[in-house]
XYZ file of C-alpha atoms in Angstrom:
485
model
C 7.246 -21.784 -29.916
C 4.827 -24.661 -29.625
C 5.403 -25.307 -33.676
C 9.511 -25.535 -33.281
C 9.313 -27.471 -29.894
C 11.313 -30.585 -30.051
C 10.244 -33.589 -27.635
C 11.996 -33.633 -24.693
C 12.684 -36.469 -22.498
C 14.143 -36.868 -19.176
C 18.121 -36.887 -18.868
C 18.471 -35.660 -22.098
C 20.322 -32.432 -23.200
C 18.183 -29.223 -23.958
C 18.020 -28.498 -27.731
C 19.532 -25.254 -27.614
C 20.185 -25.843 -31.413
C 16.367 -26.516 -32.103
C 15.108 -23.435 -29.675
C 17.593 -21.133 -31.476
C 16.929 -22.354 -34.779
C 12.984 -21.683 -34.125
C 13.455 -18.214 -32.848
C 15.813 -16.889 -35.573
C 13.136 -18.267 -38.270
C 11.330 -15.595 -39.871
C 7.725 -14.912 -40.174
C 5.675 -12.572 -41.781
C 4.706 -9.550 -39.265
C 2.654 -5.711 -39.861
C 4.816 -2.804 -38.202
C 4.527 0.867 -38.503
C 0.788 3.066 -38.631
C 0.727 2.068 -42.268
C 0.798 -2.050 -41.297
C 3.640 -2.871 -43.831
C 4.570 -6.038 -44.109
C 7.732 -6.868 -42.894
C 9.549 -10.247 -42.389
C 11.003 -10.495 -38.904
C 13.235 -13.386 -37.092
C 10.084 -14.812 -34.407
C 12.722 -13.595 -31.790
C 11.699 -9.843 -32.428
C 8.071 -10.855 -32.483
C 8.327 -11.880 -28.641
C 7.261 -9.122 -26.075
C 10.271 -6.977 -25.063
C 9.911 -8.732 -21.317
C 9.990 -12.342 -22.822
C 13.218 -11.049 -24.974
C 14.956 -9.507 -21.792
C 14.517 -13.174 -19.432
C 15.531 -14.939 -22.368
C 18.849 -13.137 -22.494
C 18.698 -12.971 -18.576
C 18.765 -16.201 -18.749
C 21.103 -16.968 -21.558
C 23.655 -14.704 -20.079
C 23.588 -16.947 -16.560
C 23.648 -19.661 -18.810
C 26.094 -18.949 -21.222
C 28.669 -21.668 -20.350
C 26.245 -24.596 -21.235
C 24.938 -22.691 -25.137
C 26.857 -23.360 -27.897
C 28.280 -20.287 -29.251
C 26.875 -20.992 -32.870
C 23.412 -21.060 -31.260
C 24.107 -17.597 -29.322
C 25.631 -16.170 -32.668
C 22.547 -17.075 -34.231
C 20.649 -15.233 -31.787
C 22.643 -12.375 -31.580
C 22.312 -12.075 -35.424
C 18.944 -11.963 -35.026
C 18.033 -9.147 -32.525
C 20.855 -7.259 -34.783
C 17.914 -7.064 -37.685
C 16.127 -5.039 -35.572
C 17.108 -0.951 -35.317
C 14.984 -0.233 -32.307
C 15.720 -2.975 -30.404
C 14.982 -2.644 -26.306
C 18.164 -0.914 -24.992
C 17.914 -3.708 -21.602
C 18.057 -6.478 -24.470
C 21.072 -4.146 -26.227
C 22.803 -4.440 -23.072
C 22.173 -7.703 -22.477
C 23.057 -8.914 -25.908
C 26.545 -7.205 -25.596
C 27.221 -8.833 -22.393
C 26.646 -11.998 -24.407
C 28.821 -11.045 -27.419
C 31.535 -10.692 -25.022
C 31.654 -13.917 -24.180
C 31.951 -15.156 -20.451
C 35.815 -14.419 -20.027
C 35.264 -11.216 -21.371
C 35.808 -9.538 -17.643
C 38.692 -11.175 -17.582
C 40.369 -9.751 -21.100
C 38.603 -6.337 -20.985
C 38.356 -3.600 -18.735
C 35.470 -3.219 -16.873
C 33.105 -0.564 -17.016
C 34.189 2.812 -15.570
C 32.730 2.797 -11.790
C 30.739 5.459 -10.848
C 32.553 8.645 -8.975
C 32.747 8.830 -5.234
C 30.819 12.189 -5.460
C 27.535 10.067 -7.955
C 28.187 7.927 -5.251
C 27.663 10.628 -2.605
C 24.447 12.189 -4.089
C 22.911 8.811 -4.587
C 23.243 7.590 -1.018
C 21.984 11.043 -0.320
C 19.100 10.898 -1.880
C 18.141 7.100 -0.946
C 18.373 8.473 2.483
C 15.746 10.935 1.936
C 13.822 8.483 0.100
C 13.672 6.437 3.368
C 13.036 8.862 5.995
C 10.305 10.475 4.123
C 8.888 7.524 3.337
C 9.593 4.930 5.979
C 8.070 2.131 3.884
C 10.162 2.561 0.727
C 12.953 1.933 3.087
C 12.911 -2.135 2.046
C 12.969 -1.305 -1.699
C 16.005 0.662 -0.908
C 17.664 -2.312 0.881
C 20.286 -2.468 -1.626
C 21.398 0.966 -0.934
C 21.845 0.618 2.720
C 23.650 -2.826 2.693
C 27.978 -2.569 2.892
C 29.368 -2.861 -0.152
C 30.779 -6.780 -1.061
C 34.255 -7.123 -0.160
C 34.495 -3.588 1.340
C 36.216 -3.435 4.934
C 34.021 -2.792 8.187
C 33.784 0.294 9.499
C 33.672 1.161 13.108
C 31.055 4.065 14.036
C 32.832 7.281 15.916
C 30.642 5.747 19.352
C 33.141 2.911 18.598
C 29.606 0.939 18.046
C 29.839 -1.671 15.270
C 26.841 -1.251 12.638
C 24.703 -4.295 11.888
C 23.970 -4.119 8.243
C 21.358 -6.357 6.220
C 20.245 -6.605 2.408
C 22.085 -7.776 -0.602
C 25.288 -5.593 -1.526
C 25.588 -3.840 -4.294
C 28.440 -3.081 -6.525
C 29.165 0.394 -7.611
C 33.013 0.464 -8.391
C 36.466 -1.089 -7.872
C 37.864 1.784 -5.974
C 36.740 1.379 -2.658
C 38.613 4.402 -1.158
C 36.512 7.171 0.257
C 32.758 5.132 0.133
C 30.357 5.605 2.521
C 28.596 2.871 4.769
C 25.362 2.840 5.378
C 23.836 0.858 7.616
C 20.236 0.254 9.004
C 19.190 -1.209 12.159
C 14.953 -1.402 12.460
C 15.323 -2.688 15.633
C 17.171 0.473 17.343
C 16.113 3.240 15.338
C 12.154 1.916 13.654
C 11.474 3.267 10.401
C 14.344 5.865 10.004
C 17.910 4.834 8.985
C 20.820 5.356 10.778
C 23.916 7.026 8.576
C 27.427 6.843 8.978
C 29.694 8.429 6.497
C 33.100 9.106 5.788
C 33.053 12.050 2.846
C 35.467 12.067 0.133
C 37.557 15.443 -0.578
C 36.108 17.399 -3.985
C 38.146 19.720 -5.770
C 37.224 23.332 -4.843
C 35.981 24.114 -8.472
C 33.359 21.594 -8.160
C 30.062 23.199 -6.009
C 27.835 20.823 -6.365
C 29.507 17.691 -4.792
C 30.458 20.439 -2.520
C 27.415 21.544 -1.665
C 26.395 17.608 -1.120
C 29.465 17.038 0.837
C 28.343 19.804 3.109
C 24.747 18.474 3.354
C 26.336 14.457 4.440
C 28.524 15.874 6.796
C 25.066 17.990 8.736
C 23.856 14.536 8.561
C 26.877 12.602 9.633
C 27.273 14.901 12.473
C 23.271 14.985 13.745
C 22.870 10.994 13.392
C 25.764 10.604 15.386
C 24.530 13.192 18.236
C 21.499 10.695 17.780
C 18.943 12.825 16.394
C 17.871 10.984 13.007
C 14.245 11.326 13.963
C 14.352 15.104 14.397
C 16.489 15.310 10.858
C 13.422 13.696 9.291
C 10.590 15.681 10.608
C 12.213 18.738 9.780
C 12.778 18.081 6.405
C 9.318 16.462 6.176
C 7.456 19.140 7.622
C 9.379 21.998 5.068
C 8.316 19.191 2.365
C 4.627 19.031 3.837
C 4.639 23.285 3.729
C 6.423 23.588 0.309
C 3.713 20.853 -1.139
C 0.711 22.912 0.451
C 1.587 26.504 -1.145
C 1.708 25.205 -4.261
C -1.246 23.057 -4.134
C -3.449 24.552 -1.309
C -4.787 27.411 -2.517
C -6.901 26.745 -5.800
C -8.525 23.853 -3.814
C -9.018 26.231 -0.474
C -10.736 28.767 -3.568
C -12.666 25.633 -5.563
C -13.781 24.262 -1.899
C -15.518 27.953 -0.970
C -17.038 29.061 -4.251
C -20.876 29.629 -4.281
C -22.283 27.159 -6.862
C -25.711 27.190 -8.211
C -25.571 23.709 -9.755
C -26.014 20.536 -7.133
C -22.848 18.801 -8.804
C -19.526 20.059 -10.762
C -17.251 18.060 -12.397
C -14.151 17.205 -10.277
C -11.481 20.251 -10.743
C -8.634 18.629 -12.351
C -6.813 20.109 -9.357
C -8.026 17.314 -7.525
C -6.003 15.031 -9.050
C -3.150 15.529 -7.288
C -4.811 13.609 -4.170
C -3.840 10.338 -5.753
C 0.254 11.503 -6.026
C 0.577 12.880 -3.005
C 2.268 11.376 0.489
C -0.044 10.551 3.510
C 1.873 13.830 4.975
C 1.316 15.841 2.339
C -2.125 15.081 2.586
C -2.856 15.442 6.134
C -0.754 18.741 5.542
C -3.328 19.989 2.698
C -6.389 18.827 4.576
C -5.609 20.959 7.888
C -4.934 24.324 5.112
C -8.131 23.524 3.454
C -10.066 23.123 7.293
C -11.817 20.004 6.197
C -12.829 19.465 9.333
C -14.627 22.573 10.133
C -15.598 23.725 6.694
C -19.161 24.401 6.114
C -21.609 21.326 5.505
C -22.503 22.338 2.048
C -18.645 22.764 1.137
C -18.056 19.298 2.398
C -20.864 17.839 0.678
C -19.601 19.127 -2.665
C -16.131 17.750 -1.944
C -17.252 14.661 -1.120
C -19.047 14.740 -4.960
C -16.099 15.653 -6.422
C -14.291 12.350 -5.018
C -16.139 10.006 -6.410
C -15.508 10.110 -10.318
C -11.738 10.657 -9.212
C -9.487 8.002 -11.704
C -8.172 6.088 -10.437
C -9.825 6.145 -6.822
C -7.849 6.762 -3.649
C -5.917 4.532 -1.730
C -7.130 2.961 1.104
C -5.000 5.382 3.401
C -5.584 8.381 1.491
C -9.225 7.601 1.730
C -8.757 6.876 5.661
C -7.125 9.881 6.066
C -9.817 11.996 4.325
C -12.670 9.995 6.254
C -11.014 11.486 9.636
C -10.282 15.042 8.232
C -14.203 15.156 7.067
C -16.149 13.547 9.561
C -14.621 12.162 12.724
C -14.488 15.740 14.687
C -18.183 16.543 13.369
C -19.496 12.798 14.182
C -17.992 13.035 17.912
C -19.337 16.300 18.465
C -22.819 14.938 17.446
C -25.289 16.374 20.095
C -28.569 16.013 18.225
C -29.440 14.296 14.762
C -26.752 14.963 11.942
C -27.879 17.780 9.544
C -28.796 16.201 5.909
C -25.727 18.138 4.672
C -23.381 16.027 6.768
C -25.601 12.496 5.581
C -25.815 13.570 2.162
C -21.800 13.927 2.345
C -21.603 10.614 4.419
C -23.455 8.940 2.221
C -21.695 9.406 -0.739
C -18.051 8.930 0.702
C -19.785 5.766 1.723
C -20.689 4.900 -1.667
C -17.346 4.287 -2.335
C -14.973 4.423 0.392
C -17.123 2.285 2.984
C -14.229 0.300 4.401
C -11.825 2.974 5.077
C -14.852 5.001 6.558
C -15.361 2.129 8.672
C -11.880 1.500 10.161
C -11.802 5.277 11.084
C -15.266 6.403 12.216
C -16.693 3.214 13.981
C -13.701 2.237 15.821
C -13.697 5.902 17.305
C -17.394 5.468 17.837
C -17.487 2.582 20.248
C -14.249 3.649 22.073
C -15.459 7.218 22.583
C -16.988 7.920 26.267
C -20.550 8.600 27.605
C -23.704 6.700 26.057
C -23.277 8.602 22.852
C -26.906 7.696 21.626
C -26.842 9.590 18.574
C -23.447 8.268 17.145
C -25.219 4.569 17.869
C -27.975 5.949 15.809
C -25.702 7.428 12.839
C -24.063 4.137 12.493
C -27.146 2.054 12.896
C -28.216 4.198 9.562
C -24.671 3.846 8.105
C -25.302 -0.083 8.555
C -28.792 -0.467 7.145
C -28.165 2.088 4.608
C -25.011 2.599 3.166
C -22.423 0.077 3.787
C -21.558 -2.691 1.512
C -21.116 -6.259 2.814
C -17.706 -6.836 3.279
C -18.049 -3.212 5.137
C -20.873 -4.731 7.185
C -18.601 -7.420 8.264
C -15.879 -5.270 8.945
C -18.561 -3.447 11.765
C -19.445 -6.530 13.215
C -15.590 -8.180 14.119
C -14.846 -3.979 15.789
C -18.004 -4.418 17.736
C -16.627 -8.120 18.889
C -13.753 -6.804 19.787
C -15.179 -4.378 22.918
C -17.288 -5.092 25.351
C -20.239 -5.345 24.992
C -22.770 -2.483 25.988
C -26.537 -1.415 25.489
C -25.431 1.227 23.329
C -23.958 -1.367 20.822
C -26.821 -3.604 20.936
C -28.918 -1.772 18.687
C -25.775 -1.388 16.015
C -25.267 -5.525 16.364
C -29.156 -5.392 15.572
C -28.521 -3.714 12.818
C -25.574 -5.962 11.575
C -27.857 -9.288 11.619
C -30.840 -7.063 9.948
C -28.887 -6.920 6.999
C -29.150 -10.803 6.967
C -25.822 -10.858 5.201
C -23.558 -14.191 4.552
C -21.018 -14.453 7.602
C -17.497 -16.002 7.717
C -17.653 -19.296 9.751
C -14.826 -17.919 11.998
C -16.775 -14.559 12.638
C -19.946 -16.431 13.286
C -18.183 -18.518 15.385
C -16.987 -15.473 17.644
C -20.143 -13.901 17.384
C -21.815 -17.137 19.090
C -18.791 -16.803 21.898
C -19.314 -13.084 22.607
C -22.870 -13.685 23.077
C -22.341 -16.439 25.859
C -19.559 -15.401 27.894
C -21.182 -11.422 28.220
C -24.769 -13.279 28.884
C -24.512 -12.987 32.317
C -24.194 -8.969 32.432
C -27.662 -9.090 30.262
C -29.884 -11.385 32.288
C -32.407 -8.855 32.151
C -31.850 -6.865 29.148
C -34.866 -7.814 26.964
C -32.684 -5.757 23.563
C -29.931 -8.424 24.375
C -32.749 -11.576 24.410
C -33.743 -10.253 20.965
C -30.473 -9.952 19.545
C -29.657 -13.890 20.882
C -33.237 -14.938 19.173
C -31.959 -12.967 16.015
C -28.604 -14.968 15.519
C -30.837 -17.922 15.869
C -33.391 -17.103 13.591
C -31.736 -14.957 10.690
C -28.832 -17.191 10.717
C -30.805 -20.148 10.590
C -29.121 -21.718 7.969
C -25.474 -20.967 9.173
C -26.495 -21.979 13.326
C -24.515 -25.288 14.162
C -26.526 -27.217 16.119
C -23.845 -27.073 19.081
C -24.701 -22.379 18.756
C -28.022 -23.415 18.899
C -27.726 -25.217 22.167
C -25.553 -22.511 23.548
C -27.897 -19.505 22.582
C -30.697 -21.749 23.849
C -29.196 -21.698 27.373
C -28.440 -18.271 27.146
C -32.281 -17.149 26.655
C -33.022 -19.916 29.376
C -30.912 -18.004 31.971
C -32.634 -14.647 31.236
C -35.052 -12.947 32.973
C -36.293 -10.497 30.884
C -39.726 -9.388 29.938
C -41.565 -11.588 27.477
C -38.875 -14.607 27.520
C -41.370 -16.985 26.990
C -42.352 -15.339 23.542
C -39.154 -15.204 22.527
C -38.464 -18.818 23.504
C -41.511 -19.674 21.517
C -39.953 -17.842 18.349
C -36.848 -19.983 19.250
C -38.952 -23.206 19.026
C -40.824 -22.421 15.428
C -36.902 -22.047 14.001
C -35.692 -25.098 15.405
């Protein structure tokens, strides 16, 4: 485009003849497996989504292009026999001409029973997945022009999202309407059903199904609608699914690692439910240590990898009951497997097991000691972080001291902002550590690890901190605090 490109000054009329004369020019191009060489307008040469917000854009525009220059154009993407059927569309629209809709008829409008079944199933879309239920906007929003429709509770529906147009008829539609403030992630449905003809089951048979809804929403039980359906979807997606992995999970293997079953796969399609659903039939969390090991081998050449709540929910099916239970030092089964969901799912690990970790009662000594391994020997740096600002946010304890010890061994870069709050949790909780000689070291730490990242105004702070404290060797550690200064 660069070599047609007219120059362009301010308050001066675009060059719609230059622009179209520059994309119907032809160049030579290669096509087919054979490359033959093939002259093609430079228009057919663009990338189909350049070709379909040209036309977007033409067709808004249409009023201000002179027709030769759209005739030109429309010439053009004629040449081509496999042209993008979006850009077909669009180019029709165009050959119309923008009074077209007024001359023509306009398209045949969907029936009120297409109508039906796609409300339908945007419905289920939304209360099976609560957070599709934005995308869907469009569906739930009242039709433009339509008339308002008064609930049977004689409760007006508040409706929101752009409106969509589906047909002229307006007799017989249903309104939809959504309301996140009442009724949270499931919509609300109010419909009035059209009468089929008797010969016609299937809009029937989805009249029927609107009607069990109309009725239920309207008692004001959406929520239980939803579960139901989700749990028969949750059971349906275990039988067929569940039982080659429960089989692939239990096998006796002689070799130390497998290739991942291609069964596996279906881990990155399915719903959170779905997967929480599988997870309790294969009795991740109980299974035997070896079994979970090998699982946890077979997730980590996965493609592509898991999503962050997939991985989450794994990371509390696997190890959160076992890691609770934690009585004596974990079995090298359970850190072999820990260690390699670590390798690559550290951050979800970390948002499940350590926040359970330092809210779970009792001193819980060897929990502190599993993630004071996880910390100097697995985690990656923005996971290390992630530890640190969960610790911050509790109270402070000698069980966590050793894990913030561990945090500032790994000597890695801090945010400002967390440094900063690290600095503030240390001062205000000094007091309830006057004579805790773990919580002296872990002030003299910040100071002395962080050396290059301690303001002068932390340093003074932390200073008084270790002045206050009467624990055992403060004068040695006030010394260390005067060879960083």
């Amino acid at each position: 485009m660069g070599r047609g490109r007219p120059q362009q000054g301010p308050g001066l009329p675009f060059p719609w003849p230059a622009l179209s004369a520059a994309l119907c020019a032809e160049e030579p191009s290669l096509e087919g497996p054979q490359d033959a060489l093939a002259v093609k307008p430079r228009l057919l040469l663009l990338p189909v989504l350049c070709q379909r917000n040209l036309f977007s854009l033409l067709l808004v525009v249409q009023d201000a292009v002179p027709r030769d220059c759209l005739r030109q154009l429309l010439q053009a993407l004629q040449q081509d026999s496999r042209v993008d059927p979006w850009v077909q569309a669009l180019g029709d629209l165009l050959q119309q001409g923008p009074r077209a809709e007024e001359s023509s008829p306009r398209p045949t409008a969907l029936s009120a029973a297409c109508q039906q079944q796609l409300r339908g199933l945007c419905q289920k879309i939304a209360q099976k997945k609560p957070e599709g239920q934005r995308k869907l906007s469009w569906c739930f929003s009242k039709q433009a022009g339509a008339p308002e429709s008064v609930p049977r509770g004689g409760k007006r529906k508040e409706v929101s999202g752009e409106s969509l147009e589906l047909g002229s008829d307006r007799e017989g539609k249903e309104e939809v309407a959504c309301e996140p403030q009442e009724c949270g992630d499931v919509a609300e449905v109010e419909e009035e059903v059209p009468e089929e003809p008797p010969g016609d089951t299937r809009a029937q048979s989805t009249e029927k199904a609107a009607q069990d809804s109309s009725q239920q929403d309207a008692a004001g039980e959406p929520r239980r609608i939803s579960q139901t359906e989700l749990a028969a979807e949750v059971q349906s997606f275990v039988q067929v699914h569940g039982q080659g992995l429960k089989m692939l999970l239990l096998q006796e293997s002689s070799h130390p690692e497998l290739h991942p079953p291609s069964k596996l796969s279906i881990l990155n399609s399915c719903t959170p439910s779905q997967l929480e659903g599988l997870c309790s039939f294969l009795q991740l969390s109980t299974c035997p240590e070896p079994s979970l090991g090998r699982f946890c081998s077979w997730l980590l050449p996965l493609s592509p990898a898991l999503s962050h709540t997939s991985a989450a929910i794994l990371a509390q099916q696997l190890f959160l009951r076992r890691v609770l239970a934690l009585t004596q030092p974990p079995s090298r089964h359970l850190m072999a497997a820990l260690t390699s969901f670590c390798s690559k799912y550290s951050h979800p690990l970390c948002r499940v097991l350590v926040a359970a970790v330092l809210q779970g009662p009792g001193e819980g000594a060897e929990q502190t000691k599993l993630l004071c391994e996880l910390v100097e020997e697995c985690l990656e740096p923005h996971s290390v972080q992630l530890v640190l600002s969960q610790v911050l946010e509790v109270p402070l304890s000698e069980k966590l001291l050793p894990v913030l010890q561990a945090v500032l061994g790994r000597q890695e870069v801090l945010p400002p902002e967390l440094l900063d709050l690290l600095v503030l949790t240390l001062c205000q909780q000094a007091p309830a550590f006057a004579t805790s000689l773990n919580f002296a070291r872990l002030v003299t730490a910040v100071l002395t690890a962080y050396q290059s990242q301690v303001s002068p105004a932390h340093r003074s702070s932390l200073a008084a901190v270790l002045d206050r404290s009467t624990a055992a060797l403060k004068k040695s550690l006030q010394a260390v605090l005067e060879g960083a200064r």
